[in-house]
mmCIF file of C-alpha atoms in Angstrom:
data_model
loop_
_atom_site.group_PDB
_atom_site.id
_atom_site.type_symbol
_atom_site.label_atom_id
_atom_site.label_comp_id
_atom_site.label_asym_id
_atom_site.label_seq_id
_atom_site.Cartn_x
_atom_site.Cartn_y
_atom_site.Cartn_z
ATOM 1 C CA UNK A 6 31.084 -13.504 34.549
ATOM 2 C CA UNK A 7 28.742 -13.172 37.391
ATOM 3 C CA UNK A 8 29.182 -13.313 40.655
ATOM 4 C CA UNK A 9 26.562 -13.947 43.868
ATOM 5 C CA UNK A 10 27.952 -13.804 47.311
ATOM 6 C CA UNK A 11 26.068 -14.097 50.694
ATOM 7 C CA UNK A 12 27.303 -11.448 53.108
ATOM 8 C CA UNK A 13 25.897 -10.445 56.609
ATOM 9 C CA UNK A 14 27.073 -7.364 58.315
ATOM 10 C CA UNK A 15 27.057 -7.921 61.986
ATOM 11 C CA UNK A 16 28.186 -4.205 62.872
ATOM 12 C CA UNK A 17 24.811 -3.087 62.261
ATOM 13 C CA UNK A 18 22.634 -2.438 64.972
ATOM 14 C CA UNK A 19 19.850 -3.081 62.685
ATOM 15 C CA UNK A 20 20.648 -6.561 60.956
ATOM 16 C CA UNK A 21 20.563 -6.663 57.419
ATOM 17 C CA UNK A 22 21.586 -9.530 55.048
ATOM 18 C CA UNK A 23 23.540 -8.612 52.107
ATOM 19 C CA UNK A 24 23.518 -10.108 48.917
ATOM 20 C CA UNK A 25 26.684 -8.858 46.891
ATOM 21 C CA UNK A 26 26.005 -9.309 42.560
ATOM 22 C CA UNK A 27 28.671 -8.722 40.131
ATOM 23 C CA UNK A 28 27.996 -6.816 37.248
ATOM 24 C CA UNK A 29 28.862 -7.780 33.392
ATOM 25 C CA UNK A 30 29.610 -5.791 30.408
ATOM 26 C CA UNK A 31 27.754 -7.543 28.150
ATOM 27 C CA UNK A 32 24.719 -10.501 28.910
ATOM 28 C CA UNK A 33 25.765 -13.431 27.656
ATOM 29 C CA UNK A 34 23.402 -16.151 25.731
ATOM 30 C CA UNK A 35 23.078 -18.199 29.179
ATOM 31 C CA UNK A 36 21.939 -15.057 31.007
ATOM 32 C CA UNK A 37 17.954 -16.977 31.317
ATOM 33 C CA UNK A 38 19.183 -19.862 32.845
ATOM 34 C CA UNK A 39 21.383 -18.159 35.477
ATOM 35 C CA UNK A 40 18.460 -16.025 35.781
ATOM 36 C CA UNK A 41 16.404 -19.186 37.419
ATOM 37 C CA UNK A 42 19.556 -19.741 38.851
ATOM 38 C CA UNK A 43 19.501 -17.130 40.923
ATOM 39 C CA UNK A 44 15.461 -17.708 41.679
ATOM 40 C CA UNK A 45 16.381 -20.992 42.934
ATOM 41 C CA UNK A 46 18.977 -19.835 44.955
ATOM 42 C CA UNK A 47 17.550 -16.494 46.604
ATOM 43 C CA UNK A 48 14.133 -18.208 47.194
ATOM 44 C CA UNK A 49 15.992 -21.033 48.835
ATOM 45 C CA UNK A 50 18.050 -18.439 51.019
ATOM 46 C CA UNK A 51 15.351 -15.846 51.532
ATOM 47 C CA UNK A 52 12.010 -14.631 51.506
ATOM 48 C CA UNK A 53 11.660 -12.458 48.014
ATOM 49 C CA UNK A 54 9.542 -10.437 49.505
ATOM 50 C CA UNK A 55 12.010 -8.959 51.882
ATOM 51 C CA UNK A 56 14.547 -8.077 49.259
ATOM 52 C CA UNK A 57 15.327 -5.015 48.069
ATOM 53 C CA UNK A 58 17.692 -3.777 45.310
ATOM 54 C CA UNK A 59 20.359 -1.287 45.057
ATOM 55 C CA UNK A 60 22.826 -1.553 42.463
ATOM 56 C CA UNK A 61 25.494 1.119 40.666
ATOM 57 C CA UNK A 62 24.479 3.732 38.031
ATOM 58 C CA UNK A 63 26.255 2.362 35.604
ATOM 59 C CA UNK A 64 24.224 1.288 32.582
ATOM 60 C CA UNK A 65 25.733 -3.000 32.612
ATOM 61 C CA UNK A 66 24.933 -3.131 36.469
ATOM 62 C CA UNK A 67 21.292 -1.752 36.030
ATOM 63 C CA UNK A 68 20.721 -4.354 33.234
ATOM 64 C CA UNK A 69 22.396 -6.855 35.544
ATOM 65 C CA UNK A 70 20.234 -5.540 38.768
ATOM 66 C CA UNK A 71 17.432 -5.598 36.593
ATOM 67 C CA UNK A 72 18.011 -9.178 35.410
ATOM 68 C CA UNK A 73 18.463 -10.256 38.432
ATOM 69 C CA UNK A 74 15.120 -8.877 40.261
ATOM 70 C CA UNK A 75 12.995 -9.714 37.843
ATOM 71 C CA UNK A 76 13.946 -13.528 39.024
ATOM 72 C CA UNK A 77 12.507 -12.919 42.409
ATOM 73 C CA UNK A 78 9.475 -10.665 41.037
ATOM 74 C CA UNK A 79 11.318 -7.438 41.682
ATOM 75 C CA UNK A 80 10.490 -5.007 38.544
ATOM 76 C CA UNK A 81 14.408 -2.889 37.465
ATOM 77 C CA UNK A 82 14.271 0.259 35.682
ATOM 78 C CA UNK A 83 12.922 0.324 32.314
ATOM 79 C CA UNK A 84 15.260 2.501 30.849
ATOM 80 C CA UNK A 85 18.957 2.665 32.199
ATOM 81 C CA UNK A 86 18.881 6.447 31.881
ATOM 82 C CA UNK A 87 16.039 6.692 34.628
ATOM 83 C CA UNK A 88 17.343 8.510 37.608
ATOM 84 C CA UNK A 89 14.507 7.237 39.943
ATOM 85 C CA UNK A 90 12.394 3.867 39.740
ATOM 86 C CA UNK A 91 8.679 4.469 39.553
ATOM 87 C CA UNK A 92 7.718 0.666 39.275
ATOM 88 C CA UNK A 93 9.299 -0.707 42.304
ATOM 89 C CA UNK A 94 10.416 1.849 45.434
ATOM 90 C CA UNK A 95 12.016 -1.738 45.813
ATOM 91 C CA UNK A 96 14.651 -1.269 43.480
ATOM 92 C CA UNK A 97 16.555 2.264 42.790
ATOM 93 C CA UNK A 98 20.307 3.491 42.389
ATOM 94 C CA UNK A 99 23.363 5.026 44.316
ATOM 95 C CA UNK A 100 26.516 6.638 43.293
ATOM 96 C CA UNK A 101 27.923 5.015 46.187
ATOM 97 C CA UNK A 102 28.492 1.845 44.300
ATOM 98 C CA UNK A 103 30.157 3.259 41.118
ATOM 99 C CA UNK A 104 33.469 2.062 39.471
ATOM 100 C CA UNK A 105 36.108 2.683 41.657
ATOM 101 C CA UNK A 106 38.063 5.660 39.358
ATOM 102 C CA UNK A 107 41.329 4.478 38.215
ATOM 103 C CA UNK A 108 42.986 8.055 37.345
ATOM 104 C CA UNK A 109 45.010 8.038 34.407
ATOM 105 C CA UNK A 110 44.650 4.098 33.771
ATOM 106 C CA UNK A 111 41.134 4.745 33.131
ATOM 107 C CA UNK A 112 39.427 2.648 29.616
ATOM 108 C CA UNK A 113 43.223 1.546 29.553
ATOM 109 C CA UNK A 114 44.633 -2.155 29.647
ATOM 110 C CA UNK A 115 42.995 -4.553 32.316
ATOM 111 C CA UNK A 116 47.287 -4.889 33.218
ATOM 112 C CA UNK A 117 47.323 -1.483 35.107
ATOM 113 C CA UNK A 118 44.447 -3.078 37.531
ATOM 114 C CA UNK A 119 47.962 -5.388 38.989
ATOM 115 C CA UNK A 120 49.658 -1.937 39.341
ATOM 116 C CA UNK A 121 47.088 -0.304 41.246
ATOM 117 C CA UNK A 122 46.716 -3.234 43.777
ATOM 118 C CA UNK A 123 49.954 -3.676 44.333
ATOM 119 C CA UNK A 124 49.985 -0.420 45.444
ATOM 120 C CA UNK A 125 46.650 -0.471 47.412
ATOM 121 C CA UNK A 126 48.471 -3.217 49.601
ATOM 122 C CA UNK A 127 51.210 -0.910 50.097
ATOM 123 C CA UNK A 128 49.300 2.227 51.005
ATOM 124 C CA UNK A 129 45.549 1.986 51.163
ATOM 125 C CA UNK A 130 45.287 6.003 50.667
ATOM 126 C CA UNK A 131 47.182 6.150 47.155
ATOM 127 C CA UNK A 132 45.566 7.291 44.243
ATOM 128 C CA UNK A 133 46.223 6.486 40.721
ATOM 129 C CA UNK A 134 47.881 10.047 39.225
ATOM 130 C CA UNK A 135 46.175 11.372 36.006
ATOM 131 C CA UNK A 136 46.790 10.806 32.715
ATOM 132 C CA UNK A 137 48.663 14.073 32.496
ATOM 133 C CA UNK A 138 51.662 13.734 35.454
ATOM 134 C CA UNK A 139 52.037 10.169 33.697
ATOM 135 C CA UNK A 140 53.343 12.281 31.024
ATOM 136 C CA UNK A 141 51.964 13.251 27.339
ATOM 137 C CA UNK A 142 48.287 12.143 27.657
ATOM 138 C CA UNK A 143 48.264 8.797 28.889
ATOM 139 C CA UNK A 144 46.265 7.258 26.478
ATOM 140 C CA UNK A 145 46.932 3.891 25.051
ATOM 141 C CA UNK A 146 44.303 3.313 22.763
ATOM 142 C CA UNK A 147 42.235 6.087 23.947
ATOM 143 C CA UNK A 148 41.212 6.833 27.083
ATOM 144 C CA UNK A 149 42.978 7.870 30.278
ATOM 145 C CA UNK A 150 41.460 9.709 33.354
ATOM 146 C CA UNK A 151 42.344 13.448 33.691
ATOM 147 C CA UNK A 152 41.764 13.755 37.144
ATOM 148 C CA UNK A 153 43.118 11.418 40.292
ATOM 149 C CA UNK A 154 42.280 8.258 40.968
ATOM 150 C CA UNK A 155 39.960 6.793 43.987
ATOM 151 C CA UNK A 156 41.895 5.074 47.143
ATOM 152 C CA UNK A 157 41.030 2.399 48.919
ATOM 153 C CA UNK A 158 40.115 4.887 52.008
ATOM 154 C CA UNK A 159 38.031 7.000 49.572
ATOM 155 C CA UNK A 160 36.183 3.838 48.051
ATOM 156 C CA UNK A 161 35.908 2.068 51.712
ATOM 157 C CA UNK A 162 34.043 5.669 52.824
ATOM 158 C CA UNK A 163 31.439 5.923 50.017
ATOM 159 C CA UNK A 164 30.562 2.519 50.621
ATOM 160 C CA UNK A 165 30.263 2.588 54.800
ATOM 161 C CA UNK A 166 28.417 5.965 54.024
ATOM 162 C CA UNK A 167 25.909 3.656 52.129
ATOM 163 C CA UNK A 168 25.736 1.744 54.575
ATOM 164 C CA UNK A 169 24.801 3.880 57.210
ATOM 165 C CA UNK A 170 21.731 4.897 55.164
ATOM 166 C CA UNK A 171 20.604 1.747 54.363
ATOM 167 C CA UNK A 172 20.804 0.841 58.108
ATOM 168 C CA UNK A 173 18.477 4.256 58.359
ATOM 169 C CA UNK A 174 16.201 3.353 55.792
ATOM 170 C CA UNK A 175 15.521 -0.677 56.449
ATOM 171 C CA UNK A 176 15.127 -2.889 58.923
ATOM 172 C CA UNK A 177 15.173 -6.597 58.946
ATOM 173 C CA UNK A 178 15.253 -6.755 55.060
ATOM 174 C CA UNK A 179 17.697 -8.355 52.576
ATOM 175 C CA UNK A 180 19.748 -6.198 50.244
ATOM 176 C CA UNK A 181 20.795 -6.639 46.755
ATOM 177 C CA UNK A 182 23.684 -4.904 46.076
ATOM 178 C CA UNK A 183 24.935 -4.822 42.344
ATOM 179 C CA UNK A 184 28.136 -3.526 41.083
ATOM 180 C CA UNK A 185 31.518 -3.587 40.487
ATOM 181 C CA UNK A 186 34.525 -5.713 41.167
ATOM 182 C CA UNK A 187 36.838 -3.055 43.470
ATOM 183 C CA UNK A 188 33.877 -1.664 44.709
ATOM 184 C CA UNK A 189 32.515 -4.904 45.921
ATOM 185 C CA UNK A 190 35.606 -6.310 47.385
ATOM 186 C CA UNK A 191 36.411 -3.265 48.780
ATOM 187 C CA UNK A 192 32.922 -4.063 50.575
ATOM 188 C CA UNK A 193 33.863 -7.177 51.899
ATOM 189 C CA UNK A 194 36.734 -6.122 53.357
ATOM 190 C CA UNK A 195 35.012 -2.784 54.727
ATOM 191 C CA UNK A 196 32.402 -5.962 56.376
ATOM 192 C CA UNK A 197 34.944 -8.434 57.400
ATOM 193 C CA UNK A 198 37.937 -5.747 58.796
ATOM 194 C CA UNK A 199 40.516 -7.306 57.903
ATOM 195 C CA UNK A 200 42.738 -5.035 56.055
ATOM 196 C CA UNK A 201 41.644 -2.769 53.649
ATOM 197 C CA UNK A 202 44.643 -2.928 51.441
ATOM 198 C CA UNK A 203 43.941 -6.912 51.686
ATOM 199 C CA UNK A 204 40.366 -6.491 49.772
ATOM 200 C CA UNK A 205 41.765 -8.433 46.833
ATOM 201 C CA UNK A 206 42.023 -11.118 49.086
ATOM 202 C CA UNK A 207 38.295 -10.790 48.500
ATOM 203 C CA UNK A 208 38.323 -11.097 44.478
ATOM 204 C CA UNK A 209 34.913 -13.064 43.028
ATOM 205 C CA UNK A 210 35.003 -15.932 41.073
ATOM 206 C CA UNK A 211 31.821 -16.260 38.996
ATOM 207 C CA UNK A 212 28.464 -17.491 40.587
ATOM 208 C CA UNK A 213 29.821 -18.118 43.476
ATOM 209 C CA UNK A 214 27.608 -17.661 46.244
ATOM 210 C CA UNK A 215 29.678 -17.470 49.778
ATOM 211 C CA UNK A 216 27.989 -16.156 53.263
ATOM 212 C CA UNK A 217 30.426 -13.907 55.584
#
């Protein structure tokens, strides 16, 4: 289940070129040949040696980011623990691209995602409620968050924050971003403006590679 999508921000001042990677929680047996896959494609779209890599701290998107880089000669972390990159200033990680936190539907059923969009298209600043004013402790299976959920507002901020410093730091380079699927369609609707509490709209099918 992963997904590539082209996306160039024109609100920048500085123009970057954003390429968008969704992240898997396990690497399936084909993971080589989408590896090439994605040689073929980024070295058909860009020059490598212009990209650089940021992806979420989450351990499955820095094996994903690192996956991926190592296609186009980028080197990823060596262990997913690392806080910093010493083999490649090219490549590193940001908080900014975490999971979006779900509140007391955390490491529940996939279901309660339909629940929380639903209400994202109703009110882009609601926030799932702990586990605890859901009543008893919200666990189904284990799990359930014990603090408050993220927003769409909240997630769309982290990510234009990111933004902003990558804007700072780069200029005329491509960007790899890896991570999740609310964060990154959050992303694309951050990019595109149309509606925050519309970024499903923006949902990724797998290897799909589309250009904003």
């Amino acid at each position: 289940m992963f997904l590539l999508f082209l996306a160039t921000l024109c609100f920048f001042q500085t123009k970057l070129c954003f390429f968008c990677l969704l992240c898997v929680d396990f690497l399936p047996p084909k993971t080589p040949q989408k590896s090439l896959r994605w040689k073929r494609e980024l070295g058909e779209t860009i020059d490598p040696s212009t990209l650089v890599v940021v992806a979420s701290p989450f351990a499955r998107t820095l094996e994903t980011a690192t996956l991926a880089s190592s296609a186009v000669g980028i080197k990823g972390f060596q262990n997913v623990s690392d806080e910093h990159n010493d083999e490649d200033a090219r490549f590193s990680a940001d908080e900014a691209l975490r999971e979006r936190h779900f509140g007391g539907f955390e490491l529940q059923s996939h279901d309660h995602y339909r629940t929380v969009w639903v209400e994202d298209a109703r009110d882009v600043n609601w926030r799932a409620p702990p586990a605890s004013a859901r009543g008893g402790d919200g666990k189904e299976g284990g799990g359930g968050g014990d603090r408050e959920g993220e927003s769409v507002v909240d997630v769309a901020a982290r990510l234009r924050a990111l933004f902003a410093r990558l804007e700072a730091t780069y200029s005329n380079k491509n960007v790899l971003l890896v991570a999740h699927g609310d964060t990154l369609s959050i992303a694309t609707a951050v990019a595109r403006g149309g509606g925050l509490g519309r970024h499903r709209e923006h949902a990724q099918d797998t290897g799909e590679l589309r250009k904003l």
